[in-house]
Amino acid sequence: MKKYICEPCGYEYDPAIGDPDGGIAPGTAFEDIPDDWVCPVCGLGKDVFVPAED
């Protein structure tokens, strides 16, 4: 599964880790995260995330 980066703050969402504090279980693909989820660092929405370069 692909990692995604929050462009404004640089937070990397890693599907292998998820976002346990945000209620996202490890193994959850970015596409499967609810639309109302926000970056745990800066609080912006999924729309500011871009796919990480491999």
JSON list of C-alpha atoms in Angstrom, two decimals:
[
{"chain": "A", "resi": 1, "resn": "MET", "atom": "CA", "xyz": [0.00, 0.00, 0.00]},
{"chain": "A", "resi": 2, "resn": "LYS", "atom": "CA", "xyz": [1.16, 3.48, -0.83]},
{"chain": "A", "resi": 3, "resn": "LYS", "atom": "CA", "xyz": [2.25, 6.09, 1.70]},
{"chain": "A", "resi": 4, "resn": "TYR", "atom": "CA", "xyz": [0.87, 9.63, 1.51]},
{"chain": "A", "resi": 5, "resn": "ILE", "atom": "CA", "xyz": [2.42, 12.93, 2.60]},
{"chain": "A", "resi": 6, "resn": "CYS", "atom": "CA", "xyz": [0.61, 15.96, 4.02]},
{"chain": "A", "resi": 7, "resn": "GLU", "atom": "CA", "xyz": [2.06, 18.69, 1.81]},
{"chain": "A", "resi": 8, "resn": "PRO", "atom": "CA", "xyz": [1.71, 21.60, 4.25]},
{"chain": "A", "resi": 9, "resn": "CYS", "atom": "CA", "xyz": [3.36, 19.95, 7.28]},
{"chain": "A", "resi": 10, "resn": "GLY", "atom": "CA", "xyz": [5.22, 16.89, 5.93]},
{"chain": "A", "resi": 11, "resn": "TYR", "atom": "CA", "xyz": [3.40, 14.24, 8.01]},
{"chain": "A", "resi": 12, "resn": "GLU", "atom": "CA", "xyz": [3.62, 10.85, 6.31]},
{"chain": "A", "resi": 13, "resn": "TYR", "atom": "CA", "xyz": [0.65, 8.49, 6.53]},
{"chain": "A", "resi": 14, "resn": "ASP", "atom": "CA", "xyz": [2.00, 4.94, 6.47]},
{"chain": "A", "resi": 15, "resn": "PRO", "atom": "CA", "xyz": [-0.74, 2.33, 5.99]},
{"chain": "A", "resi": 16, "resn": "ALA", "atom": "CA", "xyz": [1.37, -0.26, 7.83]},
{"chain": "A", "resi": 17, "resn": "ILE", "atom": "CA", "xyz": [1.14, 1.92, 10.95]},
{"chain": "A", "resi": 18, "resn": "GLY", "atom": "CA", "xyz": [-2.22, 3.65, 10.41]},
{"chain": "A", "resi": 19, "resn": "ASP", "atom": "CA", "xyz": [-3.20, 6.42, 12.84]},
{"chain": "A", "resi": 20, "resn": "PRO", "atom": "CA", "xyz": [-4.16, 4.62, 16.06]},
{"chain": "A", "resi": 21, "resn": "ASP", "atom": "CA", "xyz": [-4.76, 7.91, 17.91]},
{"chain": "A", "resi": 22, "resn": "GLY", "atom": "CA", "xyz": [-7.11, 8.97, 15.10]},
{"chain": "A", "resi": 23, "resn": "GLY", "atom": "CA", "xyz": [-8.98, 5.67, 15.05]},
{"chain": "A", "resi": 24, "resn": "ILE", "atom": "CA", "xyz": [-7.32, 4.34, 11.88]},
{"chain": "A", "resi": 25, "resn": "ALA", "atom": "CA", "xyz": [-6.14, 0.75, 12.31]},
{"chain": "A", "resi": 26, "resn": "PRO", "atom": "CA", "xyz": [-2.80, -0.49, 10.95]},
{"chain": "A", "resi": 27, "resn": "GLY", "atom": "CA", "xyz": [-3.25, -1.95, 7.48]},
{"chain": "A", "resi": 28, "resn": "THR", "atom": "CA", "xyz": [-5.80, 0.71, 6.39]},
{"chain": "A", "resi": 29, "resn": "ALA", "atom": "CA", "xyz": [-5.16, 2.04, 2.88]},
{"chain": "A", "resi": 30, "resn": "PHE", "atom": "CA", "xyz": [-5.27, 5.83, 2.56]},
{"chain": "A", "resi": 31, "resn": "GLU", "atom": "CA", "xyz": [-8.20, 5.49, 0.15]},
{"chain": "A", "resi": 32, "resn": "ASP", "atom": "CA", "xyz": [-10.17, 3.65, 2.86]},
{"chain": "A", "resi": 33, "resn": "ILE", "atom": "CA", "xyz": [-9.76, 6.35, 5.52]},
{"chain": "A", "resi": 34, "resn": "PRO", "atom": "CA", "xyz": [-13.03, 8.21, 6.19]},
{"chain": "A", "resi": 35, "resn": "ASP", "atom": "CA", "xyz": [-13.31, 11.55, 4.37]},
{"chain": "A", "resi": 36, "resn": "ASP", "atom": "CA", "xyz": [-13.62, 13.43, 7.67]},
{"chain": "A", "resi": 37, "resn": "TRP", "atom": "CA", "xyz": [-10.21, 12.24, 8.92]},
{"chain": "A", "resi": 38, "resn": "VAL", "atom": "CA", "xyz": [-7.65, 15.00, 9.41]},
{"chain": "A", "resi": 39, "resn": "CYS", "atom": "CA", "xyz": [-3.86, 15.10, 9.61]},
{"chain": "A", "resi": 40, "resn": "PRO", "atom": "CA", "xyz": [-2.85, 14.33, 13.21]},
{"chain": "A", "resi": 41, "resn": "VAL", "atom": "CA", "xyz": [-0.11, 17.00, 13.05]},
{"chain": "A", "resi": 42, "resn": "CYS", "atom": "CA", "xyz": [-1.69, 20.04, 11.38]},
{"chain": "A", "resi": 43, "resn": "GLY", "atom": "CA", "xyz": [-5.41, 19.19, 11.32]},
{"chain": "A", "resi": 44, "resn": "LEU", "atom": "CA", "xyz": [-5.93, 19.64, 7.57]},
{"chain": "A", "resi": 45, "resn": "GLY", "atom": "CA", "xyz": [-8.06, 17.22, 5.53]},
{"chain": "A", "resi": 46, "resn": "LYS", "atom": "CA", "xyz": [-7.26, 14.38, 3.18]},
{"chain": "A", "resi": 47, "resn": "ASP", "atom": "CA", "xyz": [-7.36, 16.74, 0.19]},
{"chain": "A", "resi": 48, "resn": "VAL", "atom": "CA", "xyz": [-3.90, 18.18, 1.05]},
{"chain": "A", "resi": 49, "resn": "PHE", "atom": "CA", "xyz": [-2.21, 14.76, 0.96]},
{"chain": "A", "resi": 50, "resn": "VAL", "atom": "CA", "xyz": [-0.19, 13.62, -2.03]},
{"chain": "A", "resi": 51, "resn": "PRO", "atom": "CA", "xyz": [1.25, 10.16, -2.83]},
{"chain": "A", "resi": 52, "resn": "ALA", "atom": "CA", "xyz": [4.76, 9.70, -1.49]},
{"chain": "A", "resi": 53, "resn": "GLU", "atom": "CA", "xyz": [7.54, 9.15, -3.98]},
{"chain": "A", "resi": 54, "resn": "ASP", "atom": "CA", "xyz": [8.82, 5.57, -3.96]}
]
